Every structure is written in structure tokens, then in C-alpha cells.
PDB file of C-alpha atoms in Angstrom:
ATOM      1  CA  UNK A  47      -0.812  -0.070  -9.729  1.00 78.00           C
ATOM      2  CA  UNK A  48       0.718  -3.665 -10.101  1.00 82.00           C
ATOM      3  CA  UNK A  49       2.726  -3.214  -6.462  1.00 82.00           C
ATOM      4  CA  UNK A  50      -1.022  -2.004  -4.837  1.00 83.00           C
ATOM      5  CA  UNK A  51      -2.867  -4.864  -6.382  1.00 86.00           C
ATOM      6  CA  UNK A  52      -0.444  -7.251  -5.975  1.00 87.00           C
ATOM      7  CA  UNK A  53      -0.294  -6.221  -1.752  1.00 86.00           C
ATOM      8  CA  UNK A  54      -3.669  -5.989  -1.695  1.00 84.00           C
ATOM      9  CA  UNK A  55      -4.639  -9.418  -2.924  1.00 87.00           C
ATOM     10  CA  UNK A  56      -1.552 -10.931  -1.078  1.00 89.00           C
ATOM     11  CA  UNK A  57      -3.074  -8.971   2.171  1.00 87.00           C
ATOM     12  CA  UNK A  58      -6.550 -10.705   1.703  1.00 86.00           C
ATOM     13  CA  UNK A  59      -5.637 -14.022   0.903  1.00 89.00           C
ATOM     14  CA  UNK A  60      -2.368 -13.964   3.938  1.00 90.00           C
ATOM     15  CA  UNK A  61      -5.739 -13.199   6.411  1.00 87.00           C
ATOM     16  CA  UNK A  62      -7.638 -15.747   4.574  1.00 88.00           C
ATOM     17  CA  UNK A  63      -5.320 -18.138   5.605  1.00 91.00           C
ATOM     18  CA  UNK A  64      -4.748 -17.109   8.926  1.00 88.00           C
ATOM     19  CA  UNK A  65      -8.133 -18.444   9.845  1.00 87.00           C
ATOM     20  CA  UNK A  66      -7.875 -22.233   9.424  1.00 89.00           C
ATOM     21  CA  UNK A  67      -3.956 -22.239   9.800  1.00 88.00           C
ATOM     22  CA  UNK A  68      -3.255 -19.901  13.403  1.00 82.00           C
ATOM     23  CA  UNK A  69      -3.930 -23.159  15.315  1.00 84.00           C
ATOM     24  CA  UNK A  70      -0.082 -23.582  14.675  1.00 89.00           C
ATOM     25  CA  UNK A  71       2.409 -21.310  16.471  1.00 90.00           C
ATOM     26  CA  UNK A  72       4.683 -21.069  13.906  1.00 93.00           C
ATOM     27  CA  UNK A  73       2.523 -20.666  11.202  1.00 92.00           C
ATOM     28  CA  UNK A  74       0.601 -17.787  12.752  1.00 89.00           C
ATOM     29  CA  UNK A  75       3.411 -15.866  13.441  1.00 93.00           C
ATOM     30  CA  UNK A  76       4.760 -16.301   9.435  1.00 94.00           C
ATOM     31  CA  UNK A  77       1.086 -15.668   8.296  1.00 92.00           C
ATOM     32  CA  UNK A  78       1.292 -12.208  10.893  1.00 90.00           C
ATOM     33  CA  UNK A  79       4.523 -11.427   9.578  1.00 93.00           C
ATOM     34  CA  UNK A  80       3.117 -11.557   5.925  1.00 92.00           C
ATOM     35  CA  UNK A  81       0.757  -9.754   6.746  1.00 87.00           C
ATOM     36  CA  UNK A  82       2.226  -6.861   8.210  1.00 88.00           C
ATOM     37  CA  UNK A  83       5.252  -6.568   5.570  1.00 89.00           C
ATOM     38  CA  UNK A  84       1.903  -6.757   2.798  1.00 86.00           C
ATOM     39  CA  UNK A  85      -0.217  -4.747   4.285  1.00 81.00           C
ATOM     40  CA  UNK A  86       2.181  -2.103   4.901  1.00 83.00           C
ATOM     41  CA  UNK A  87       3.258  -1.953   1.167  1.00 83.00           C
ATOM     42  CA  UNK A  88       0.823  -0.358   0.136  1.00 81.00           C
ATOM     43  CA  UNK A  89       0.869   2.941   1.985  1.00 83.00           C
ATOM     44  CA  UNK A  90       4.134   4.356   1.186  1.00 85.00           C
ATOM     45  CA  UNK A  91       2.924   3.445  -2.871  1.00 84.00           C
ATOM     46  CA  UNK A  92      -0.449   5.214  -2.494  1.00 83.00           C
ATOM     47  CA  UNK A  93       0.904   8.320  -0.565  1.00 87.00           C
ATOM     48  CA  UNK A  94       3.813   8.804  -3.259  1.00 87.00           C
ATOM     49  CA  UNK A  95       0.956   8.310  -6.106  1.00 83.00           C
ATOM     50  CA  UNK A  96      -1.137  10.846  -4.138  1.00 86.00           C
ATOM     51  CA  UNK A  97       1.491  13.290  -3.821  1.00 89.00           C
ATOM     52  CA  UNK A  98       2.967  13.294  -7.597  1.00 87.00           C
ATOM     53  CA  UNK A  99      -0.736  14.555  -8.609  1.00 85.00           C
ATOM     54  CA  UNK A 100      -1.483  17.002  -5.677  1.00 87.00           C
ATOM     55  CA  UNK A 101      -0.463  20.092  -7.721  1.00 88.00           C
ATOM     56  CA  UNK A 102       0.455  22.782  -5.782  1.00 90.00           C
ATOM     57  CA  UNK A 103      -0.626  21.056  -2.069  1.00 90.00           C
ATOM     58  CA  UNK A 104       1.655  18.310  -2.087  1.00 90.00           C
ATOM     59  CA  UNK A 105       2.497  18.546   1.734  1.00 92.00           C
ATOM     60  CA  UNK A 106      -1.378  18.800   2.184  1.00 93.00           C
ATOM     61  CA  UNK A 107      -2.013  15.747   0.113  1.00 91.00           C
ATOM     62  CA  UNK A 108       0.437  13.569   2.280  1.00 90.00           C
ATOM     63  CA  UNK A 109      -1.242  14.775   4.960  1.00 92.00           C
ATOM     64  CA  UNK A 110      -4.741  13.798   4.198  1.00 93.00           C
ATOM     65  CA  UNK A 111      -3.364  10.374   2.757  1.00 91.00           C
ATOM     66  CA  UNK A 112      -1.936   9.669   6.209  1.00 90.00           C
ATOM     67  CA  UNK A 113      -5.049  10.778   7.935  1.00 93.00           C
ATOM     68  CA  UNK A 114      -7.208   8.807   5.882  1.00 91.00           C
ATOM     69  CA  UNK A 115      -5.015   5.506   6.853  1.00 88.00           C
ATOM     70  CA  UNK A 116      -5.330   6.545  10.595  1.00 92.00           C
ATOM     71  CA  UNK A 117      -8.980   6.855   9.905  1.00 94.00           C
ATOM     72  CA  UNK A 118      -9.077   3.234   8.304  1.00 88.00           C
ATOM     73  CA  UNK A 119      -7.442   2.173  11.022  1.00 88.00           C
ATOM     74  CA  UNK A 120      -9.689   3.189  13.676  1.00 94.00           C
ATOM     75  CA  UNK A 121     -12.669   2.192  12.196  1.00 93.00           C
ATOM     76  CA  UNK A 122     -11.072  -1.193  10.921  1.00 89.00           C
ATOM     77  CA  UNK A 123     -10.653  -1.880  14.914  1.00 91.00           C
ATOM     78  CA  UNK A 124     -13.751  -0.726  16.125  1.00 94.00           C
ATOM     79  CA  UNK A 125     -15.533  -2.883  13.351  1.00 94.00           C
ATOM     80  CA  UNK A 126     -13.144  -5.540  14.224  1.00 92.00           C
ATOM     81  CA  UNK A 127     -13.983  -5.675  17.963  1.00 93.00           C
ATOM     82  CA  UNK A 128     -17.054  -5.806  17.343  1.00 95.00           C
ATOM     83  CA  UNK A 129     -16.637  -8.821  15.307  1.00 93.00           C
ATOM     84  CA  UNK A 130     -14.790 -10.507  18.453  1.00 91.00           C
ATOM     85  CA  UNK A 131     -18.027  -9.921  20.045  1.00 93.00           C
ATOM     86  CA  UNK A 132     -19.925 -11.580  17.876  1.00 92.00           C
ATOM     87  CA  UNK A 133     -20.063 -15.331  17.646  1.00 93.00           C
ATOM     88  CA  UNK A 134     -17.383 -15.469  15.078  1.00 88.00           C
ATOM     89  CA  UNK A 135     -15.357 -14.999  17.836  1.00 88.00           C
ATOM     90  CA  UNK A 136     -11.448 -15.159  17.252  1.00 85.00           C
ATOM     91  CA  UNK A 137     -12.082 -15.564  13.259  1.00 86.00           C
ATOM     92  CA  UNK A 138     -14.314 -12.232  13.369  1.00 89.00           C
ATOM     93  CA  UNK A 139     -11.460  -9.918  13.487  1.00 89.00           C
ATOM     94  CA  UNK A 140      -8.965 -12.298  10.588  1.00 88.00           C
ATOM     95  CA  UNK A 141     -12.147 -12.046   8.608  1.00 89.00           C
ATOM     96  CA  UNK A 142     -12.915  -8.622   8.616  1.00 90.00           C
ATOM     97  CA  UNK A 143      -9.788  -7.980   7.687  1.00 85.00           C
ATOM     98  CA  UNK A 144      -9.712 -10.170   4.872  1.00 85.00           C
ATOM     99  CA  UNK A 145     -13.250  -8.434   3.672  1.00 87.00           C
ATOM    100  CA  UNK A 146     -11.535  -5.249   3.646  1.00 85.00           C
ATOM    101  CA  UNK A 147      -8.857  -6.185   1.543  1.00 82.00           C
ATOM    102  CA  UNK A 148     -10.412  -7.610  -0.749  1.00 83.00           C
ATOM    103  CA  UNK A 149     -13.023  -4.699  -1.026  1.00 85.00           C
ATOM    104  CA  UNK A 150     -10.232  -3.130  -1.695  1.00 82.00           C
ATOM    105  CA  UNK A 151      -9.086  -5.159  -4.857  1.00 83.00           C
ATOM    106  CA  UNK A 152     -12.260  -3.138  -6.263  1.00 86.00           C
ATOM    107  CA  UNK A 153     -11.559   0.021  -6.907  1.00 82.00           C
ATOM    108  CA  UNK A 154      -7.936  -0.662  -7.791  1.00 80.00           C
ATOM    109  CA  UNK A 155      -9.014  -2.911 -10.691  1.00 84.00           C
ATOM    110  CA  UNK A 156     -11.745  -0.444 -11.280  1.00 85.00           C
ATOM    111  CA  UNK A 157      -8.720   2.248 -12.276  1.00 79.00           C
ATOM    112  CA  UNK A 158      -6.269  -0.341 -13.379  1.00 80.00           C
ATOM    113  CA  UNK A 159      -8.897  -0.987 -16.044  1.00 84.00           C
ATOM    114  CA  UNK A 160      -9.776   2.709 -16.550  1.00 83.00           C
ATOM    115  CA  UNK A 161      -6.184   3.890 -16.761  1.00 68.00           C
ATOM    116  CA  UNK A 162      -4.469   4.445 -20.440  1.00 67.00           C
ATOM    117  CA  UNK A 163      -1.984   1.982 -21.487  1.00 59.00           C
ATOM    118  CA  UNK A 164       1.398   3.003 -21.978  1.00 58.00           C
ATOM    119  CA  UNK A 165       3.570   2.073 -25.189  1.00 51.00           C
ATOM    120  CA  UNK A 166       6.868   1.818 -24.468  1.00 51.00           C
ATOM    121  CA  UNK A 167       9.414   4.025 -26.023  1.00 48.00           C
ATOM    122  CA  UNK A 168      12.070   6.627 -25.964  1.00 48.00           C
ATOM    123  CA  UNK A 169      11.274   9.437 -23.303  1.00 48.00           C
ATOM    124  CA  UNK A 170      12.420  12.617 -24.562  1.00 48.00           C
ATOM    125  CA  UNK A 171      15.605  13.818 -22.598  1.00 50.00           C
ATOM    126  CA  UNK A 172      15.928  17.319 -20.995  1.00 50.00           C
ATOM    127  CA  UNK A 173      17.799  18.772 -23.099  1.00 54.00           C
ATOM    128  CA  UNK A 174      18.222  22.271 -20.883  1.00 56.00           C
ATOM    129  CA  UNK A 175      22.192  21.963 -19.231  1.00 56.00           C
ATOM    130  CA  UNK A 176      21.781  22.583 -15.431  1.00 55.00           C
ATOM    131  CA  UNK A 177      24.172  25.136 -14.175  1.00 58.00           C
ATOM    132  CA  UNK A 178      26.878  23.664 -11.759  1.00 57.00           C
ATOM    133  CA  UNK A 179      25.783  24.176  -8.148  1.00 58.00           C
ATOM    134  CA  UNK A 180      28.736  26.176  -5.883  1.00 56.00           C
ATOM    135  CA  UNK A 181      27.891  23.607  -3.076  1.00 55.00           C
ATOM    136  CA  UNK A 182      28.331  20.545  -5.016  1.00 53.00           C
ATOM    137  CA  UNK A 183      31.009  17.880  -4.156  1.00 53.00           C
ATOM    138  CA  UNK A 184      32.984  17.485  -6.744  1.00 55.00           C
ATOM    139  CA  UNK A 185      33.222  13.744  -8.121  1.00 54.00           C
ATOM    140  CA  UNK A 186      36.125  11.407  -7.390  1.00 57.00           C
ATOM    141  CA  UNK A 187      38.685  10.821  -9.883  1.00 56.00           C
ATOM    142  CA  UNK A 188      39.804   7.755 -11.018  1.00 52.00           C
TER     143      UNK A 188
END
């Protein structure tokens, strides 16, 4: 939860920035680049999340993950354009993008708060020996 909040609030406040500060070349292009590598973070964290509690439809799980980012997406750009209609203009589309992640700071405090806290401690080991594999490559010597 710490990497999603942590991209998420870096995501809002790199687009929150982009609005006074693209004026300068170089600074728009860092603020795009930051806001690519943070937005982006996110998605491979969420899907892997997603997938270690799907139960038995794992591949079905990463499959609706992805198609629920496609679907954000889409409807991300269509609100966006229609923001670069509007007489916001250039900023519409930086600022609905900032809006939208920062809504989504919401519901990942919502669960960070909601989730149990974890006291650190031993794990228990497996304690089962796993049979050799015929296939494996056996280790270098030294």
C-alpha cells in the first residue's frame, strides 16, 4: 500500500505542477517524465495485489485489472478532451488528471486505514523438504 500511495500522491502533485511550470521546455518534459515513470507504478503493484487474492481465477483477475486500466484510460481522455474544450483550455487536461489522482488517494487511505497492522516477527519456515527436481541444474562448485 505504501508504493500505491506514495505514486499516487507523487502522480497528483507531478500534474499539479505541470500547470504553472510547462511554460519551460525543460521543465515540462522532467515534469512528463515524472509523470509517466509515477503513474505507471502503480499498475504492475495493483495487478500483482489483485492477483495474490483472486483464488482460483488468477489469470481472470489480471485480466479484468488490465481491462479496468484500459477502461480508465479511455474515459480519462474523453473527459480530458473535453476539458481542452472548455475554457480551461491547455490546463483542462493537466488538471483533470491531477483530480483523478488525487481521487484516487481516497480509497487507498480508506483501506490503508482499514487494513490490520502487522507485528513483525519470525514467519514460520516450511518445514516440508522438496524433492530434488530431475531437470534441475545442478549448482556450481566452488
Amino acid at each position: 500500500m505504501a508504493t500505491t500511495l506514495t505514486a499516487a500522491a507523487a502522480t497528483a502533485v507531478t500534474l499539479l505542477l505541470l500547470i504553472p511550470l510547462s511554460d519551460n521546455p525543460v521543465t515540462a518534459v522532467v515534469l512528463v517524465f515524472l509523470m509517466a515513470l509515477t503513474g505507471f507504478t502503480v499498475n504492475p503493484v495493483v495487478t500483482s495485489l489483485a492477483v495474490r487474492f483472486a483464488g482460483d481465477a488468477p489469470t481472470l483477475t489480471s485480466a479484468l485489472t488490465t481491462s479496468a486500466y484500459n477502461t480508465g484510460i479511455a474515459a480519462g481522455s474523453a473527459v480530458a478532451g473535453r476539458a481542452l474544450d472548455s475554457r480551461l483550455g491547455l490546463t483542462g487536461p493537466v488538471l483533470v488528471g491531477a483530480v483523478s489522482a488525487a481521487l484516487t488517494l481516497l480509497p487507498l487511505i480508506a483501506l490503508t486505514l482499514r487494513a490490520p497492522s502487522r507485528t513483525p516477527g519470525i514467519s514460520a519456515a516450511h518445514t516440508t523438504p522438496v524433492p530434488a527436481r530431475d531437470d534441475a541444474v545442478p549448482s556450481p562448485r566452488h
